[in-house]
Coordinates of C-alpha atoms in Angstrom, one line a residue:
M67 CA 127.3 115.0 104.4
A68 CA 125.7 118.1 105.8
L69 CA 122.3 119.0 107.1
L70 CA 121.8 122.7 106.3
A71 CA 118.9 124.0 108.3
D72 CA 117.1 127.3 108.6
P73 CA 117.1 128.6 112.2
D74 CA 114.4 127.6 114.8
T75 CA 112.4 124.4 114.1
P76 CA 114.4 123.1 111.1
T77 CA 117.7 123.4 113.1
E78 CA 116.1 121.6 116.1
I79 CA 114.9 118.8 113.9
A80 CA 118.3 118.5 112.1
R81 CA 120.2 118.3 115.4
R82 CA 118.0 115.5 116.7
L83 CA 118.2 113.7 113.4
A84 CA 122.0 113.9 113.5
R85 CA 122.2 111.8 116.6
T86 CA 120.9 108.6 115.0
L87 CA 121.2 109.4 111.2
P88 CA 124.8 108.1 110.7
G89 CA 124.0 104.6 112.2
R90 CA 120.7 104.3 110.4
L91 CA 122.2 105.3 107.1
A92 CA 125.1 102.9 107.5
E93 CA 122.8 100.0 108.4
R94 CA 120.6 100.6 105.4
A95 CA 123.4 101.3 102.9
G96 CA 125.3 98.2 103.9
Q97 CA 128.7 97.3 102.2
G98 CA 130.5 98.7 105.2
R99 CA 129.7 102.3 104.2
R100 CA 130.0 105.0 106.9
F101 CA 128.4 108.4 107.1
E102 CA 129.4 111.6 108.9
V103 CA 126.7 114.1 109.5
H104 CA 127.4 117.8 110.2
V105 CA 124.6 120.2 111.1
V106 CA 124.9 123.8 109.9
S107 CA 122.3 126.3 111.0
E108 CA 121.9 129.4 108.8
P109 CA 119.1 131.2 107.1
F110 CA 119.8 129.9 103.6
T111 CA 116.3 130.9 102.4
A112 CA 116.8 134.6 103.3
G113 CA 115.4 136.9 100.6
T114 CA 114.0 134.2 98.3
E115 CA 111.4 131.4 98.1
D116 CA 112.4 130.3 94.6
P117 CA 113.5 126.6 94.5
P118 CA 115.9 127.0 91.6
T119 CA 117.7 129.9 93.3
L120 CA 117.9 128.0 96.6
M121 CA 119.3 124.9 94.8
R122 CA 122.0 127.1 93.2
R123 CA 122.8 128.5 96.7
L124 CA 123.2 124.9 98.0
M125 CA 125.4 124.0 95.1
D126 CA 127.7 127.0 95.8
R127 CA 127.8 126.2 99.5
A128 CA 128.6 122.5 98.9
R129 CA 131.5 123.4 96.6
T130 CA 132.9 125.9 99.1
E131 CA 132.7 123.4 102.0
N132 CA 133.5 120.3 99.9
W133 CA 130.4 118.5 101.0
D134 CA 129.6 115.3 99.2
V135 CA 125.8 115.4 100.0
V136 CA 123.8 118.3 101.3
V137 CA 120.2 118.1 102.6
A138 CA 118.6 121.5 103.3
L139 CA 115.6 121.8 105.6
T140 CA 113.3 124.8 105.7
D141 CA 110.0 125.5 107.4
L142 CA 108.9 127.8 104.6
P143 CA 106.3 126.4 102.1
L144 CA 108.0 126.5 98.7
H145 CA 106.1 126.6 95.3
S146 CA 107.1 125.5 91.8
H147 CA 105.0 125.6 88.6
G148 CA 101.8 126.0 90.6
H149 CA 102.6 123.1 92.9
K150 CA 103.7 122.9 96.6
L151 CA 107.2 121.5 96.7
V152 CA 108.1 118.6 98.9
V153 CA 111.7 118.0 97.8
D154 CA 114.1 119.0 95.0
L155 CA 116.9 116.6 94.2
S156 CA 120.1 117.0 92.2
H157 CA 121.9 113.7 91.8
E158 CA 124.7 115.2 89.9
H159 CA 125.6 117.6 92.7
G160 CA 124.4 115.6 95.7
L161 CA 121.8 118.2 96.8
A162 CA 118.3 117.9 98.3
L163 CA 116.0 120.7 99.3
L164 CA 113.2 119.7 101.7
S165 CA 110.2 121.8 102.7
L166 CA 109.0 120.6 106.1
P167 CA 105.4 122.0 105.9
T168 CA 104.6 119.5 103.1
L169 CA 105.2 116.7 105.6
G170 CA 102.2 117.7 107.7
G171 CA 101.9 118.5 111.4
L172 CA 101.8 115.0 112.9
R173 CA 104.9 112.9 113.6
L174 CA 106.9 115.6 111.8
E175 CA 110.3 114.4 113.1
T176 CA 109.6 110.8 112.1
R177 CA 108.5 111.9 108.6
A178 CA 111.5 114.2 108.3
R179 CA 113.8 111.4 109.2
R180 CA 112.4 109.1 106.6
A181 CA 112.6 111.8 104.0
V182 CA 116.2 112.7 104.8
E183 CA 117.2 109.0 104.9
E184 CA 115.6 108.3 101.5
A185 CA 117.1 111.5 100.0
V186 CA 120.6 110.7 101.2
L187 CA 120.6 107.1 100.2
T188 CA 119.3 108.1 96.7
L189 CA 121.9 110.8 96.3
A190 CA 124.7 108.6 97.7
A191 CA 123.9 105.7 95.4
P192 CA 126.4 104.9 92.6
Q193 CA 125.5 106.9 89.5
T194 CA 124.9 105.0 86.3
T195 CA 126.1 106.3 82.9
G196 CA 124.5 106.4 79.5
T197 CA 120.7 106.2 79.0
E198 CA 120.1 103.2 81.2
E199 CA 118.4 105.3 83.9
Q200 CA 117.1 108.9 84.0
P201 CA 116.9 111.0 87.1
G202 CA 113.1 111.0 86.9
S203 CA 113.0 107.2 87.1
R204 CA 114.8 107.0 90.4
P205 CA 112.0 106.6 93.0
L206 CA 112.5 107.5 96.6
G207 CA 111.1 104.1 97.8
R208 CA 109.3 104.4 101.1
F209 CA 109.4 108.2 100.9
V210 CA 106.9 108.2 98.2
S211 CA 104.6 105.5 99.5
R212 CA 104.5 106.7 103.1
L213 CA 104.3 110.5 102.4
A214 CA 101.5 110.3 99.9
P215 CA 99.8 112.3 98.4
I216 CA 103.0 113.3 96.6
H217 CA 104.0 112.8 93.0
P218 CA 106.8 113.8 90.6
G219 CA 106.7 117.4 89.5
P220 CA 107.9 119.2 86.4
V221 CA 111.6 120.4 86.3
D222 CA 112.9 122.8 83.7
E223 CA 116.0 121.8 81.8
E224 CA 118.1 124.7 83.0
E225 CA 117.4 124.0 86.7
T226 CA 120.0 122.5 89.0
A227 CA 117.5 119.9 90.2
D228 CA 116.9 116.8 88.1
L229 CA 114.1 115.3 90.2
R230 CA 111.2 117.0 92.0
Y231 CA 108.4 115.8 94.2
V232 CA 105.3 117.9 94.9
V233 CA 102.0 117.6 96.7
G234 CA 98.6 118.3 95.1
G235 CA 94.9 118.1 95.5
P236 CA 92.8 118.8 98.6
R237 CA 94.8 116.4 100.8
G238 CA 98.1 118.0 99.8
Y239 CA 96.7 121.5 100.5
L240 CA 95.5 120.3 103.9
R241 CA 98.9 118.7 104.7
V242 CA 100.8 121.8 103.9
L243 CA 98.3 124.0 105.9
V244 CA 98.7 121.8 108.9
G245 CA 102.5 121.8 108.5
M246 CA 102.5 125.6 108.3
V247 CA 100.4 125.9 111.4
R248 CA 102.7 123.6 113.3
A249 CA 105.7 125.6 112.2
N250 CA 104.0 128.7 113.6
R251 CA 103.6 127.0 117.0
P252 CA 100.2 128.4 118.0
W253 CA 100.7 127.4 121.6
R254 CA 103.2 130.3 121.9
L255 CA 100.3 132.7 121.4
V256 CA 99.1 132.3 125.0
P257 CA 102.3 133.6 126.7
G258 CA 102.9 135.9 123.8
L259 CA 99.8 138.0 124.5
S260 CA 100.5 138.7 128.2
K261 CA 98.9 142.2 128.2
A262 CA 95.8 141.0 126.4
L263 CA 95.4 138.1 128.9
A264 CA 95.9 140.5 131.8
A265 CA 93.1 142.7 130.4
A266 CA 90.9 139.6 129.9
L267 CA 91.5 138.3 133.4
A268 CA 90.7 141.8 134.9
T269 CA 87.5 142.0 132.8
G270 CA 86.5 138.5 134.0
A271 CA 87.2 139.2 137.6
V272 CA 85.1 142.3 137.6
A273 CA 82.3 140.8 135.6
T274 CA 82.0 137.7 137.9
V275 CA 81.1 139.9 140.9
N276 CA 78.6 142.1 138.9
S277 CA 75.0 141.3 139.8
T278 CA 73.8 142.5 136.3
V279 CA 76.0 139.8 134.8
W280 CA 74.5 137.2 137.1
S281 CA 71.0 138.1 135.8
L282 CA 72.1 138.1 132.2
S283 CA 73.8 134.7 132.5
E284 CA 70.6 133.3 134.1
A285 CA 68.5 134.7 131.2
L286 CA 70.7 133.5 128.3
S287 CA 69.9 130.2 126.6
T288 CA 72.6 127.8 125.5
P289 CA 72.4 128.9 121.8
R290 CA 73.0 132.5 122.8
L291 CA 75.9 131.5 125.0
V292 CA 77.4 129.6 122.0
I293 CA 76.9 132.6 119.7
A294 CA 78.5 134.9 122.4
M295 CA 81.5 132.4 122.5
V296 CA 82.0 132.2 118.8
G297 CA 81.5 135.9 118.3
S298 CA 84.1 136.8 121.0
I299 CA 86.7 134.4 119.6
A300 CA 86.1 135.7 116.1
L301 CA 86.4 139.3 117.3
M302 CA 89.7 138.5 119.0
I303 CA 91.1 136.8 115.8
G304 CA 89.9 139.6 113.6
W305 CA 91.3 142.3 115.9
L306 CA 94.7 140.6 116.1
T307 CA 94.8 140.1 112.4
V308 CA 94.0 143.8 111.6
D309 CA 95.8 145.5 114.4
A310 CA 99.1 143.6 113.9
R311 CA 98.7 143.6 110.1
L312 CA 99.0 139.8 109.9
W313 CA 96.9 139.6 106.7
Y314 CA 99.1 138.8 103.7
R315 CA 98.3 140.6 100.4
A316 CA 99.3 139.1 97.1
T317 CA 102.2 140.9 95.5
D318 CA 100.8 140.5 92.0
A319 CA 97.6 139.3 90.3
S320 CA 98.8 135.9 89.1
A321 CA 96.9 132.8 90.0
E322 CA 99.9 131.2 91.8
E323 CA 100.4 134.3 93.9
R324 CA 96.7 134.4 94.9
K325 CA 96.9 130.7 95.9
R326 CA 100.0 131.4 97.9
A327 CA 98.4 134.4 99.7
G328 CA 95.3 132.2 100.4
L329 CA 97.5 129.5 102.0
Y330 CA 99.4 132.0 104.1
N331 CA 96.2 133.7 105.3
A332 CA 94.6 130.4 106.1
S333 CA 97.5 129.3 108.2
T334 CA 97.4 132.7 110.0
V335 CA 93.7 132.3 110.8
V336 CA 94.1 128.7 112.0
T337 CA 97.1 129.6 114.1
L338 CA 95.3 132.5 115.8
A339 CA 92.2 130.4 116.2
I340 CA 94.1 127.6 118.1
G341 CA 95.8 130.2 120.3
V342 CA 92.7 132.2 121.1
I343 CA 90.7 129.0 121.8
A344 CA 93.4 127.9 124.2
C345 CA 93.2 131.3 125.9
Y346 CA 89.4 131.0 126.0
V347 CA 89.5 127.6 127.7
G348 CA 92.0 129.0 130.2
L349 CA 89.7 132.0 131.0
L350 CA 86.7 129.7 131.3
A351 CA 88.5 127.5 133.9
I352 CA 89.8 130.5 135.9
N353 CA 86.4 132.2 135.9
L354 CA 84.7 128.9 137.0
V355 CA 87.0 128.6 140.0
W356 CA 86.5 132.3 140.8
A357 CA 82.7 131.9 140.6
L358 CA 82.8 128.9 142.9
F359 CA 84.7 131.0 145.4
I360 CA 82.8 134.3 145.2
L361 CA 79.2 133.4 144.6
N362 CA 76.9 133.5 147.7
D363 CA 73.6 131.5 147.7
R364 CA 71.6 134.1 149.5
V365 CA 72.9 137.2 147.6
F366 CA 72.5 135.4 144.3
A367 CA 68.9 134.4 145.1
I368 CA 68.0 137.9 146.1
T369 CA 69.5 139.4 143.0
T370 CA 68.2 137.0 140.4
Q371 CA 65.0 135.8 142.1
N372 CA 66.2 132.2 141.5
P373 CA 68.1 129.9 143.8
L374 CA 71.7 129.2 143.0
Q375 CA 72.2 125.9 141.3
S376 CA 75.3 124.0 140.1
T377 CA 74.6 124.9 136.5
D378 CA 74.6 128.6 137.3
Y379 CA 78.4 128.4 138.1
W380 CA 79.0 127.0 134.6
T381 CA 76.7 129.4 132.7
L382 CA 78.2 132.4 134.5
A383 CA 81.8 131.3 133.9
W384 CA 80.9 130.7 130.2
F385 CA 79.3 134.1 129.7
V386 CA 82.1 135.9 131.6
A387 CA 84.7 134.1 129.5
S388 CA 83.1 135.5 126.3
T389 CA 83.0 139.0 127.9
A390 CA 86.6 138.7 129.1
T391 CA 87.7 137.6 125.6
V392 CA 86.3 140.8 124.2
G393 CA 88.2 142.7 126.8
G394 CA 91.3 140.8 125.9
A395 CA 90.9 141.8 122.2
L396 CA 90.9 145.5 123.3
G397 CA 93.9 144.8 125.6
S398 CA 95.8 143.3 122.7
G399 CA 96.1 146.8 121.3
L400 CA 98.7 147.4 124.0
E401 CA 100.9 144.7 122.6
S402 CA 103.5 145.7 119.9
D403 CA 103.0 144.4 116.4
E404 CA 106.4 142.7 116.7
A405 CA 105.3 140.8 119.9
I406 CA 102.2 139.5 118.2
R407 CA 104.0 138.4 115.1
A408 CA 106.6 136.7 117.2
A409 CA 103.8 134.8 119.0
A410 CA 101.9 134.0 115.8
F411 CA 104.6 133.1 113.3
S412 CA 107.7 131.0 112.9
K413 CA 111.1 132.7 112.8
R414 CA 111.4 132.3 109.1
E415 CA 107.9 133.5 108.4
Q416 CA 108.5 136.6 110.6
E417 CA 111.7 137.4 108.6
R418 CA 109.8 136.9 105.3
R419 CA 107.0 139.2 106.3
D420 CA 109.3 141.8 107.7
M421 CA 111.2 141.8 104.4
L422 CA 108.0 142.2 102.4
Q423 CA 106.9 145.0 104.7
D424 CA 110.2 146.8 104.2
D425 CA 109.8 146.5 100.4
D426 CA 106.3 147.9 100.6
D427 CA 107.5 150.8 102.7
A428 CA 110.4 151.5 100.3
D429 CA 108.0 151.5 97.3
R430 CA 105.6 153.9 99.1
S431 CA 108.5 156.3 99.9
E432 CA 109.6 156.3 96.3
T433 CA 106.2 157.2 95.1

């Protein structure tokens, strides 16, 4: 069998699964059966997100390589008939197409291993003839019960797949959203915005030694500090989204496309929010250490007419972190759009958006 994986996260997961998958499959299958697992990393989803098209690609690939069973892994969220696809199965051809975001963001590798195991065992099971058993009646056992909320989805007669599982409802939407955010790896946003962080640190260093900032931090109440924090984070997220053109626009007016656009934009905002908040916490810690080092009791008391207290270090660092985040937002304009997208999106999502952008540019040039 083969694990066909998109580059980046799916390939990493596939390679880790391949270390233990043969033994686990042999143990569960019994009857002395043996499994050989080959990992192939290639962008098999390039140019399309249509599950039937992807299943036909898998069928052609399996015939070319003479693979008995193929399980394809992608970190793109796939949609079918208004539902978010978990897995497509073709028992006749031994194919499975698994969309990793529908497995959520927690224990992803464990859930992926369960899903792959159940899919392979289902596809490798002896096929019955006649009308005793239809594809839709073959449950995936623990896959269904442990990866709820999933349920069988509609499959057209002309499709390669004969069994489909999808997620639905608010829990399903949240699961896919968390999975997409995890695929984007928001922690990469911190080192990916080096120039913005440099601008933020410079702003914070200057603001910490400014006597006017001391007086302002003394006068600000906690609610105002919270408002300044939320406002600065929102400004940074908004600036990154607009400046790097991260907002996804629906390609048509259909309800399914609008839902897809909403899901992509929600994952973008959440990804940026996690990354920016991580940057904010880092700035807060650095500014607090800088304030502890630089502030002088006598100079502070003369400037603010109040003695320096332990809480003043905290309020000053908090206020300066908000100010520095605004400076970082302006500094992010020095980053290239490609650098920001590389920090904010998974590899497949970058390629997908670049392709859509090229199509838009081509359409504009024709008009």
